[in-house]
Amino acid sequence: MVRCEWRLAKVAGVSPRRRKRILTLALPIIGGMLSQNVLNLVDTAMVGTLGDSALAGVGLGGFANFLFSAFILGLSAGVQAMAARRVGEGRWSETAIPLNGGLLLALVLAVPWSAVLVTFAWEYFPILTSDTAVVEQGVPYLRARLVAMFAMGMNFAFRGYWNAVDKSILYMRTLISMHVLNIFLNWVLIFGNLGAPELGAAGAGVASAIATIFGTASYFLLGRSYARDCGFLHGLPSRDTMRQILRLAAPAGLQQFFFAAGMTVFLMLVARMGTPELAATKVIIDLILVGILPGIGFGLAAASLAGQALGRGEPDDAKQWGWDVAKIAVGVVGALSVPAVLFPELILSGFIHDPATLALAKNPLRVAAGFLFIDSVGMVMMNALTGVGDTKRVMYIGVGFQWLLFLPLVYVLGPTLGFGLVVIFALQAAYRGLQAITFASMWQRGRWQTIELR
């Protein structure tokens, strides 16, 4: 029997012990996220051998899947915020109650919604692109991914819980096992190996769906071992708990939705510039995630550390955790982005095989990678603010900057005036930098320190 308790570090200021605390929590999160990106890159490399249409179809299908799942993925924020507070307050036997609520909501919301989306995929996917070859590749991929929406929502709820209770190593191990399975199934189903049918781009979607469901089953087994004494699957959450989860999850989910919708619109605008531009953008985004995912991982660690500190009644310590994590994130993300700045063509050549498309992607990748260290500050502060319950203001800032500033400028300077991908990615770097400054200012002002969660 595993006891449900965690030793909380109480260290004033920045110290080796404090850094160790951050890295112990953050590195497994980052490892899991980087494994996700490795999967994306392997997926991209495998699908890339099928041509630009398959690559573009999978790119649009992946963002559409994120768009449709965004609200359900927001449950992770509610689960993590509430569980972290309970850890700080010493309410160990109740930390898994928010997880129970998140799992129930993921099931109830995802099953009917995904059924509708699967049924009408051929009707709405052509809205994203007029290229019939891209539609033919993208729809089967998207439909396969949508079948596993309930599992994706549950996995994110588990992620929030493991991060909140300092068990992020379980998240990393499960995610890596999922991705190993996914890559193997990609090899089998995309190319028809081991006697399987050759499904092409659709095979990548089926492989991802199977791996996601496998991950959910693994998390339930881990929950039985590591969270049973914390209330895991012991009765239904109270109405107050469910309302609190929804109150936190709704803004986070809406922000995810509008971000995903914005990225989908962004890809639609790029698609109007040409299919090679769309294929290049898909690869650039996957590569940039290698650098920015550690920033998100550090942000999730900051969310747990700050939430636990607030639960202990130490708001100043909670604020300091955010800044300490941001300093480490800048160094890590800055180091990871250097190869893409110096050798963009070498990196891109593993994923793009058309010389013209490769030439289109080289300088935009260099521009995007060069500003990642600033974006990492924004990722830490955004996730930290979400983790302490300041989800509404985070939503307003994230949605406003993307939809009122970035996307209109992309429309004018991209497909309308034809300035090309370098200018488009420079715009993205500028908007993300402004967002980072805003989130950092919000964290420093400290209005979030008075938010109460029960």
Short mmCIF file of C-alpha atoms in Angstrom, two decimals:
data_model
loop_
_atom_site.label_atom_id
_atom_site.label_comp_id
_atom_site.label_asym_id
_atom_site.label_seq_id
_atom_site.Cartn_x
_atom_site.Cartn_y
_atom_site.Cartn_z
CA MET A 1 0.00 0.00 0.00
CA VAL A 2 1.40 3.38 -1.01
CA ARG A 3 0.75 6.14 1.48
CA CYS A 4 -0.71 9.35 0.12
CA GLU A 5 1.64 12.02 1.47
CA TRP A 6 4.38 14.21 0.06
CA ARG A 7 7.19 16.09 1.71
CA LEU A 8 7.03 19.77 0.81
CA ALA A 9 10.20 21.81 0.50
CA LYS A 10 10.22 25.06 2.45
CA VAL A 11 13.24 26.99 1.32
CA ALA A 12 13.44 30.77 1.32
CA GLY A 13 14.94 32.34 -1.79
CA VAL A 14 16.86 30.67 -4.59
CA SER A 15 19.10 27.85 -3.36
CA PRO A 16 20.48 24.54 -4.61
CA ARG A 17 17.80 22.74 -2.64
CA ARG A 18 15.12 24.89 -4.26
CA ARG A 19 16.51 24.27 -7.73
CA LYS A 20 16.58 20.56 -7.00
CA ARG A 21 12.92 20.73 -6.00
CA ILE A 22 12.03 22.43 -9.28
CA LEU A 23 14.00 20.02 -11.42
CA THR A 24 12.73 16.93 -9.60
CA LEU A 25 9.17 17.92 -10.42
CA ALA A 26 9.75 19.53 -13.84
CA LEU A 27 12.13 17.12 -15.54
CA PRO A 28 9.71 14.16 -15.67
CA ILE A 29 7.01 16.49 -17.04
CA ILE A 30 9.42 17.79 -19.65
CA GLY A 31 10.59 14.28 -20.47
CA GLY A 32 7.02 13.18 -21.09
CA MET A 33 6.29 16.23 -23.21
CA LEU A 34 9.46 15.86 -25.23
CA SER A 35 8.56 12.25 -25.90
CA GLN A 36 5.26 13.58 -27.27
CA ASN A 37 7.17 15.85 -29.58
CA VAL A 38 9.51 13.06 -30.63
CA LEU A 39 6.36 11.15 -31.56
CA ASN A 40 5.11 14.14 -33.56
CA LEU A 41 8.42 14.38 -35.39
CA VAL A 42 8.55 10.65 -36.12
CA ASP A 43 4.93 10.86 -37.25
CA THR A 44 5.81 13.80 -39.48
CA ALA A 45 8.86 12.03 -40.91
CA MET A 46 6.84 8.88 -41.69
CA VAL A 47 3.89 10.73 -43.18
CA GLY A 48 6.26 13.08 -45.02
CA THR A 49 7.36 10.19 -47.23
CA LEU A 50 3.77 10.09 -48.57
CA GLY A 51 4.04 13.64 -49.99
CA ASP A 52 2.97 17.22 -49.22
CA SER A 53 -0.77 16.45 -49.40
CA ALA A 54 -0.53 13.76 -46.72
CA LEU A 55 1.69 15.98 -44.57
CA ALA A 56 -0.71 18.92 -44.88
CA GLY A 57 -3.77 16.70 -44.24
CA VAL A 58 -2.29 15.25 -41.06
CA GLY A 59 -1.25 18.75 -39.96
CA LEU A 60 -4.76 20.16 -40.38
CA GLY A 61 -6.32 17.01 -38.89
CA GLY A 62 -4.09 17.21 -35.83
CA PHE A 63 -4.96 20.83 -35.15
CA ALA A 64 -8.66 20.14 -35.74
CA ASN A 65 -8.50 17.30 -33.21
CA PHE A 66 -6.89 19.67 -30.70
CA LEU A 67 -9.54 22.28 -31.46
CA PHE A 68 -12.47 19.93 -30.89
CA SER A 69 -10.92 18.42 -27.75
CA ALA A 70 -9.75 21.72 -26.23
CA PHE A 71 -12.55 22.28 -23.73
CA ILE A 72 -12.23 18.74 -22.38
CA LEU A 73 -8.45 19.11 -22.07
CA GLY A 74 -9.07 22.14 -19.85
CA LEU A 75 -10.18 19.73 -17.11
CA SER A 76 -6.49 19.20 -16.36
CA ALA A 77 -6.21 22.76 -15.02
CA GLY A 78 -9.07 22.29 -12.58
CA VAL A 79 -7.79 18.96 -11.32
CA GLN A 80 -4.22 20.22 -10.85
CA ALA A 81 -5.18 23.46 -9.10
CA MET A 82 -7.51 21.77 -6.61
CA ALA A 83 -5.26 18.78 -5.91
CA ALA A 84 -2.17 20.99 -5.36
CA ARG A 85 -4.03 23.16 -2.84
CA ARG A 86 -5.13 20.06 -0.93
CA VAL A 87 -1.55 18.82 -0.82
CA GLY A 88 -0.43 22.16 0.65
CA GLU A 89 -3.25 22.08 3.19
CA GLY A 90 -2.33 18.54 4.26
CA ARG A 91 -5.66 17.05 3.12
CA TRP A 92 -3.94 13.97 1.70
CA SER A 93 -6.91 11.62 1.80
CA GLU A 94 -8.91 14.00 -0.45
CA THR A 95 -6.39 14.87 -3.15
CA ALA A 96 -7.79 12.41 -5.71
CA ILE A 97 -11.39 13.60 -5.35
CA PRO A 98 -10.89 16.30 -8.04
CA LEU A 99 -9.39 13.62 -10.28
CA ASN A 100 -12.55 11.52 -9.94
CA GLY A 101 -14.57 14.52 -11.02
CA GLY A 102 -12.31 15.23 -13.98
CA LEU A 103 -12.54 11.63 -15.21
CA LEU A 104 -16.32 11.63 -14.95
CA LEU A 105 -16.64 14.93 -16.82
CA ALA A 106 -14.24 13.76 -19.55
CA LEU A 107 -16.39 10.70 -20.19
CA VAL A 108 -19.74 12.51 -20.11
CA LEU A 109 -18.60 15.36 -22.35
CA ALA A 110 -16.39 13.55 -24.84
CA VAL A 111 -18.42 10.53 -25.93
CA PRO A 112 -21.45 12.29 -27.48
CA TRP A 113 -19.35 15.18 -28.82
CA SER A 114 -16.86 12.93 -30.60
CA ALA A 115 -19.67 10.81 -32.06
CA VAL A 116 -21.14 13.89 -33.75
CA LEU A 117 -17.74 15.02 -35.04
CA VAL A 118 -16.88 11.61 -36.49
CA THR A 119 -20.23 11.42 -38.29
CA PHE A 120 -19.94 14.79 -40.03
CA ALA A 121 -16.18 14.97 -40.65
CA TRP A 122 -16.49 14.90 -44.45
CA GLU A 123 -18.86 17.89 -44.31
CA TYR A 124 -16.79 20.28 -42.17
CA PHE A 125 -13.17 19.37 -42.99
CA PRO A 126 -13.30 21.00 -46.49
CA ILE A 127 -13.87 24.32 -44.69
CA LEU A 128 -10.24 24.12 -43.58
CA THR A 129 -8.81 23.72 -47.10
CA SER A 130 -10.07 23.62 -50.68
CA ASP A 131 -7.36 21.16 -51.74
CA THR A 132 -9.27 17.89 -52.35
CA ALA A 133 -6.10 15.80 -52.02
CA VAL A 134 -5.46 17.25 -48.55
CA VAL A 135 -9.09 16.60 -47.56
CA GLU A 136 -8.89 12.97 -48.67
CA GLN A 137 -5.81 12.45 -46.51
CA GLY A 138 -6.94 14.49 -43.52
CA VAL A 139 -10.48 13.24 -42.88
CA PRO A 140 -9.66 9.55 -42.17
CA TYR A 141 -6.79 10.65 -39.94
CA LEU A 142 -9.02 13.05 -37.98
CA ARG A 143 -11.88 10.56 -37.57
CA ALA A 144 -9.54 7.99 -36.07
CA ARG A 145 -8.15 10.53 -33.60
CA LEU A 146 -11.63 11.69 -32.57
CA VAL A 147 -12.64 8.16 -31.50
CA ALA A 148 -10.13 8.43 -28.65
CA MET A 149 -11.25 11.87 -27.43
CA PHE A 150 -12.63 10.50 -24.15
CA ALA A 151 -9.27 8.83 -23.45
CA MET A 152 -7.37 12.03 -24.25
CA GLY A 153 -9.52 13.98 -21.77
CA MET A 154 -8.95 11.37 -19.06
CA ASN A 155 -5.22 11.35 -19.72
CA PHE A 156 -5.05 15.11 -19.22
CA ALA A 157 -6.99 14.83 -15.96
CA PHE A 158 -4.48 12.25 -14.76
CA ARG A 159 -1.64 14.51 -15.88
CA GLY A 160 -2.97 17.35 -13.75
CA TYR A 161 -3.26 15.07 -10.75
CA TRP A 162 0.20 13.46 -10.98
CA ASN A 163 1.83 16.87 -11.41
CA ALA A 164 -0.08 18.32 -8.45
CA VAL A 165 1.00 15.56 -6.06
CA ASP A 166 4.67 15.42 -7.13
CA LYS A 167 4.25 12.12 -8.99
CA SER A 168 5.15 13.48 -12.41
CA ILE A 169 7.49 10.53 -12.96
CA LEU A 170 4.38 8.35 -13.42
CA TYR A 171 3.13 10.72 -16.10
CA MET A 172 6.46 10.55 -17.93
CA ARG A 173 6.73 6.76 -17.81
CA THR A 174 3.22 6.26 -19.10
CA LEU A 175 3.59 8.81 -21.86
CA ILE A 176 6.83 7.30 -23.09
CA SER A 177 5.28 3.81 -23.20
CA MET A 178 2.35 5.26 -25.16
CA HIS A 179 4.68 6.84 -27.66
CA VAL A 180 6.79 3.74 -28.16
CA LEU A 181 3.58 1.85 -28.93
CA ASN A 182 2.40 4.66 -31.22
CA ILE A 183 5.62 4.70 -33.27
CA PHE A 184 5.51 0.92 -33.66
CA LEU A 185 1.88 1.03 -34.77
CA ASN A 186 2.69 3.87 -37.18
CA TRP A 187 5.28 1.63 -38.84
CA VAL A 188 2.78 -1.20 -39.03
CA LEU A 189 -0.31 0.70 -40.17
CA ILE A 190 1.04 3.52 -42.34
CA PHE A 191 3.17 1.24 -44.51
CA GLY A 192 1.33 -2.09 -44.12
CA ASN A 193 4.08 -4.01 -42.33
CA LEU A 194 3.65 -7.36 -40.54
CA GLY A 195 0.74 -8.24 -42.82
CA ALA A 196 -1.38 -5.24 -41.80
CA PRO A 197 -3.29 -3.18 -44.40
CA GLU A 198 -1.40 -0.18 -45.80
CA LEU A 199 -3.53 2.69 -44.47
CA GLY A 200 -1.25 5.65 -45.21
CA ALA A 201 -2.10 8.84 -43.32
CA ALA A 202 -5.18 7.17 -41.80
CA GLY A 203 -2.87 4.59 -40.22
CA ALA A 204 -1.15 7.35 -38.26
CA GLY A 205 -4.52 8.36 -36.81
CA VAL A 206 -5.48 4.79 -35.87
CA ALA A 207 -2.09 4.27 -34.22
CA SER A 208 -2.47 7.44 -32.15
CA ALA A 209 -6.00 6.46 -31.04
CA ILE A 210 -4.91 2.99 -29.89
CA ALA A 211 -1.91 4.39 -28.01
CA THR A 212 -4.08 7.02 -26.27
CA ILE A 213 -6.54 4.40 -25.02
CA PHE A 214 -3.63 2.24 -23.88
CA GLY A 215 -2.36 5.21 -21.86
CA THR A 216 -5.72 5.64 -20.15
CA ALA A 217 -5.77 2.00 -19.09
CA SER A 218 -2.23 2.36 -17.73
CA TYR A 219 -3.18 5.44 -15.71
CA PHE A 220 -6.11 3.64 -14.10
CA LEU A 221 -3.82 0.82 -13.01
CA LEU A 222 -1.35 3.36 -11.57
CA GLY A 223 -4.20 5.13 -9.81
CA ARG A 224 -5.14 1.90 -8.04
CA SER A 225 -1.57 1.62 -6.74
CA TYR A 226 -0.60 5.22 -6.03
CA ALA A 227 -3.84 7.09 -5.31
CA ARG A 228 -6.19 4.59 -3.68
CA ASP A 229 -5.56 6.04 -0.20
CA CYS A 230 -6.22 9.51 -1.62
CA GLY A 231 -9.83 8.81 -2.59
CA PHE A 232 -9.26 7.53 -6.12
CA LEU A 233 -12.54 6.04 -7.44
CA HIS A 234 -14.00 6.07 -3.92
CA GLY A 235 -17.42 7.57 -4.51
CA LEU A 236 -18.56 10.51 -6.61
CA PRO A 237 -17.28 14.04 -5.94
CA SER A 238 -19.61 16.48 -4.21
CA ARG A 239 -21.54 19.07 -6.18
CA ASP A 240 -19.26 21.77 -4.79
CA THR A 241 -16.20 19.92 -6.07
CA MET A 242 -17.73 19.46 -9.51
CA ARG A 243 -18.71 23.13 -9.69
CA GLN A 244 -15.20 24.17 -8.64
CA ILE A 245 -13.62 21.95 -11.30
CA LEU A 246 -15.91 23.40 -13.97
CA ARG A 247 -15.29 26.96 -12.76
CA LEU A 248 -11.56 26.47 -13.20
CA ALA A 249 -11.74 24.25 -16.27
CA ALA A 250 -14.17 26.36 -18.30
CA PRO A 251 -11.86 29.37 -18.85
CA ALA A 252 -8.84 27.10 -19.34
CA GLY A 253 -10.82 24.98 -21.79
CA LEU A 254 -12.11 28.02 -23.66
CA GLN A 255 -8.59 29.38 -23.90
CA GLN A 256 -7.41 26.03 -25.29
CA PHE A 257 -10.32 26.04 -27.71
CA PHE A 258 -9.69 29.54 -29.01
CA PHE A 259 -5.94 28.90 -29.19
CA ALA A 260 -6.56 25.73 -31.21
CA ALA A 261 -9.14 27.53 -33.34
CA GLY A 262 -6.65 30.33 -33.87
CA MET A 263 -3.95 27.87 -34.91
CA THR A 264 -6.43 26.25 -37.29
CA VAL A 265 -7.28 29.65 -38.79
CA PHE A 266 -3.55 30.36 -38.97
CA LEU A 267 -3.02 27.16 -40.95
CA MET A 268 -5.99 28.00 -43.18
CA LEU A 269 -4.43 31.40 -43.94
CA VAL A 270 -1.09 29.77 -44.66
CA ALA A 271 -2.86 27.21 -46.87
CA ARG A 272 -4.10 30.12 -49.00
CA MET A 273 -0.45 30.94 -49.64
CA GLY A 274 0.08 27.42 -51.04
CA THR A 275 0.31 23.73 -50.09
CA PRO A 276 4.15 23.84 -49.87
CA GLU A 277 3.85 26.74 -47.40
CA LEU A 278 1.34 24.73 -45.36
CA ALA A 279 3.58 21.65 -45.34
CA ALA A 280 6.59 23.77 -44.30
CA THR A 281 4.60 25.42 -41.51
CA LYS A 282 3.47 22.03 -40.16
CA VAL A 283 7.09 20.90 -39.86
CA ILE A 284 8.26 24.21 -38.33
CA ILE A 285 5.57 24.05 -35.66
CA ASP A 286 6.50 20.47 -34.76
CA LEU A 287 10.17 21.45 -34.48
CA ILE A 288 9.47 24.57 -32.44
CA LEU A 289 7.56 22.42 -29.95
CA VAL A 290 10.87 20.71 -29.12
CA GLY A 291 12.00 24.01 -27.67
CA ILE A 292 8.78 25.34 -26.16
CA LEU A 293 7.51 22.15 -24.52
CA PRO A 294 10.13 22.41 -21.74
CA GLY A 295 8.77 25.89 -21.05
CA ILE A 296 5.28 24.44 -20.70
CA GLY A 297 6.64 21.62 -18.53
CA PHE A 298 8.38 24.09 -16.23
CA GLY A 299 5.13 26.08 -16.15
CA LEU A 300 3.17 23.04 -14.96
CA ALA A 301 5.80 22.51 -12.27
CA ALA A 302 5.45 26.17 -11.23
CA ALA A 303 1.68 25.69 -11.05
CA SER A 304 2.05 22.83 -8.58
CA LEU A 305 4.74 24.51 -6.49
CA ALA A 306 2.85 27.80 -6.26
CA GLY A 307 -0.47 26.05 -5.56
CA GLN A 308 1.07 24.00 -2.77
CA ALA A 309 2.63 27.15 -1.27
CA LEU A 310 -0.75 28.91 -1.30
CA GLY A 311 -2.25 25.86 0.40
CA ARG A 312 0.36 26.24 3.14
CA GLY A 313 -0.59 29.91 3.53
CA GLU A 314 2.68 31.26 2.03
CA PRO A 315 1.76 33.64 -0.84
CA ASP A 316 5.21 35.28 -1.06
CA ASP A 317 6.85 31.90 -1.43
CA ALA A 318 4.32 31.03 -4.13
CA LYS A 319 5.35 34.11 -6.11
CA GLN A 320 9.04 33.32 -5.75
CA TRP A 321 8.50 29.80 -7.08
CA GLY A 322 7.20 31.30 -10.32
CA TRP A 323 10.27 33.48 -10.84
CA ASP A 324 12.71 30.73 -9.87
CA VAL A 325 11.15 28.34 -12.37
CA ALA A 326 11.16 31.00 -15.12
CA LYS A 327 14.91 31.59 -14.71
CA ILE A 328 15.68 27.91 -15.21
CA ALA A 329 13.26 27.64 -18.14
CA VAL A 330 14.95 30.49 -20.02
CA GLY A 331 18.32 28.75 -19.83
CA VAL A 332 17.01 25.36 -20.90
CA VAL A 333 14.84 26.61 -23.77
CA GLY A 334 17.54 29.01 -24.97
CA ALA A 335 20.05 26.16 -25.19
CA LEU A 336 17.63 23.88 -27.05
CA SER A 337 16.86 26.55 -29.66
CA VAL A 338 20.50 27.16 -30.70
CA PRO A 339 20.77 24.27 -33.24
CA ALA A 340 17.64 25.42 -35.08
CA VAL A 341 19.05 28.96 -35.32
CA LEU A 342 22.45 27.86 -36.57
CA PHE A 343 21.60 24.82 -38.71
CA PRO A 344 17.95 25.07 -39.81
CA GLU A 345 18.41 23.39 -43.19
CA LEU A 346 20.19 20.40 -41.68
CA ILE A 347 17.37 19.86 -39.17
CA LEU A 348 14.57 20.38 -41.69
CA SER A 349 16.05 17.99 -44.24
CA GLY A 350 14.98 15.01 -42.14
CA PHE A 351 11.32 15.95 -42.53
CA ILE A 352 10.97 17.84 -45.81
CA HIS A 353 12.16 16.12 -48.97
CA ASP A 354 11.11 18.64 -51.60
CA PRO A 355 13.95 21.18 -52.20
CA ALA A 356 11.55 24.09 -52.82
CA THR A 357 9.58 23.40 -49.63
CA LEU A 358 12.85 23.07 -47.71
CA ALA A 359 13.96 26.48 -48.95
CA LEU A 360 10.65 27.99 -47.82
CA ALA A 361 11.03 26.62 -44.27
CA LYS A 362 14.68 27.44 -43.51
CA ASN A 363 14.55 31.13 -42.50
CA PRO A 364 11.11 31.00 -40.81
CA LEU A 365 12.44 28.25 -38.53
CA ARG A 366 15.49 30.36 -37.69
CA VAL A 367 13.28 33.35 -36.78
CA ALA A 368 10.88 31.31 -34.64
CA ALA A 369 13.66 29.49 -32.78
CA GLY A 370 15.56 32.69 -32.04
CA PHE A 371 12.72 34.08 -29.90
CA LEU A 372 11.82 30.93 -27.99
CA PHE A 373 13.63 31.93 -24.80
CA ILE A 374 11.23 34.87 -24.42
CA ASP A 375 8.23 32.66 -25.11
CA SER A 376 9.40 30.29 -22.35
CA VAL A 377 8.82 33.02 -19.76
CA GLY A 378 5.28 33.43 -21.03
CA MET A 379 4.67 29.68 -20.88
CA VAL A 380 5.87 29.46 -17.28
CA MET A 381 3.81 32.42 -16.11
CA MET A 382 0.69 31.43 -18.05
CA ASN A 383 0.67 27.91 -16.61
CA ALA A 384 1.55 29.15 -13.13
CA LEU A 385 -1.36 31.62 -13.20
CA THR A 386 -3.68 28.87 -14.41
CA GLY A 387 -2.43 26.53 -11.71
CA VAL A 388 -3.26 28.95 -8.91
CA GLY A 389 -6.79 29.49 -10.25
CA ASP A 390 -6.42 32.75 -12.24
CA THR A 391 -7.89 31.09 -15.30
CA LYS A 392 -10.26 33.85 -16.46
CA ARG A 393 -7.64 36.57 -16.85
CA VAL A 394 -5.27 34.14 -18.56
CA MET A 395 -8.04 33.29 -21.01
CA TYR A 396 -8.77 36.96 -21.80
CA ILE A 397 -5.10 37.77 -22.47
CA GLY A 398 -4.34 34.63 -24.48
CA VAL A 399 -7.45 34.85 -26.66
CA GLY A 400 -7.29 38.61 -27.11
CA PHE A 401 -3.69 38.79 -28.28
CA GLN A 402 -4.10 35.89 -30.69
CA TRP A 403 -7.44 36.84 -32.26
CA LEU A 404 -7.35 40.64 -32.11
CA LEU A 405 -3.68 41.19 -32.92
CA PHE A 406 -1.86 38.22 -34.44
CA LEU A 407 -4.42 36.67 -36.80
CA PRO A 408 -5.58 39.94 -38.43
CA LEU A 409 -1.94 40.87 -39.14
CA VAL A 410 -1.28 37.41 -40.60
CA TYR A 411 -4.27 37.82 -42.92
CA VAL A 412 -3.10 41.21 -44.14
CA LEU A 413 0.60 40.47 -44.49
CA GLY A 414 0.33 36.83 -45.57
CA PRO A 415 -2.26 35.81 -48.20
CA THR A 416 -3.33 39.42 -48.91
CA LEU A 417 0.01 41.19 -49.42
CA GLY A 418 2.13 38.07 -49.93
CA PHE A 419 5.07 38.86 -47.64
CA GLY A 420 5.90 35.16 -47.10
CA LEU A 421 6.57 32.85 -44.18
CA VAL A 422 9.51 34.80 -42.73
CA VAL A 423 7.29 37.78 -41.97
CA ILE A 424 4.50 35.51 -40.69
CA PHE A 425 6.77 33.83 -38.15
CA ALA A 426 8.30 37.17 -37.16
CA LEU A 427 4.76 38.34 -36.35
CA GLN A 428 4.23 35.23 -34.26
CA ALA A 429 7.43 35.88 -32.30
CA ALA A 430 6.38 39.49 -31.63
CA TYR A 431 2.90 38.59 -30.41
CA ARG A 432 4.20 35.80 -28.16
CA GLY A 433 6.78 38.18 -26.71
CA LEU A 434 4.12 40.75 -25.86
CA GLN A 435 2.03 38.02 -24.26
CA ALA A 436 5.00 36.88 -22.17
CA ILE A 437 5.56 40.40 -20.83
CA THR A 438 1.88 40.68 -19.91
CA PHE A 439 1.76 37.37 -18.02
CA ALA A 440 4.98 38.21 -16.17
CA SER A 441 3.48 41.53 -15.08
CA MET A 442 0.32 39.80 -13.86
CA TRP A 443 2.39 37.37 -11.81
CA GLN A 444 4.43 40.14 -10.23
CA ARG A 445 1.37 42.18 -9.24
CA GLY A 446 0.06 39.19 -7.27
CA ARG A 447 -3.70 39.57 -7.55
CA TRP A 448 -3.86 35.77 -7.88
CA GLN A 449 -2.59 35.33 -4.32
CA THR A 450 -6.07 35.93 -2.89
CA ILE A 451 -7.89 33.27 -4.95
CA GLU A 452 -9.45 30.61 -2.73
CA LEU A 453 -9.98 26.98 -3.80
CA ARG A 454 -11.69 24.22 -1.80
#
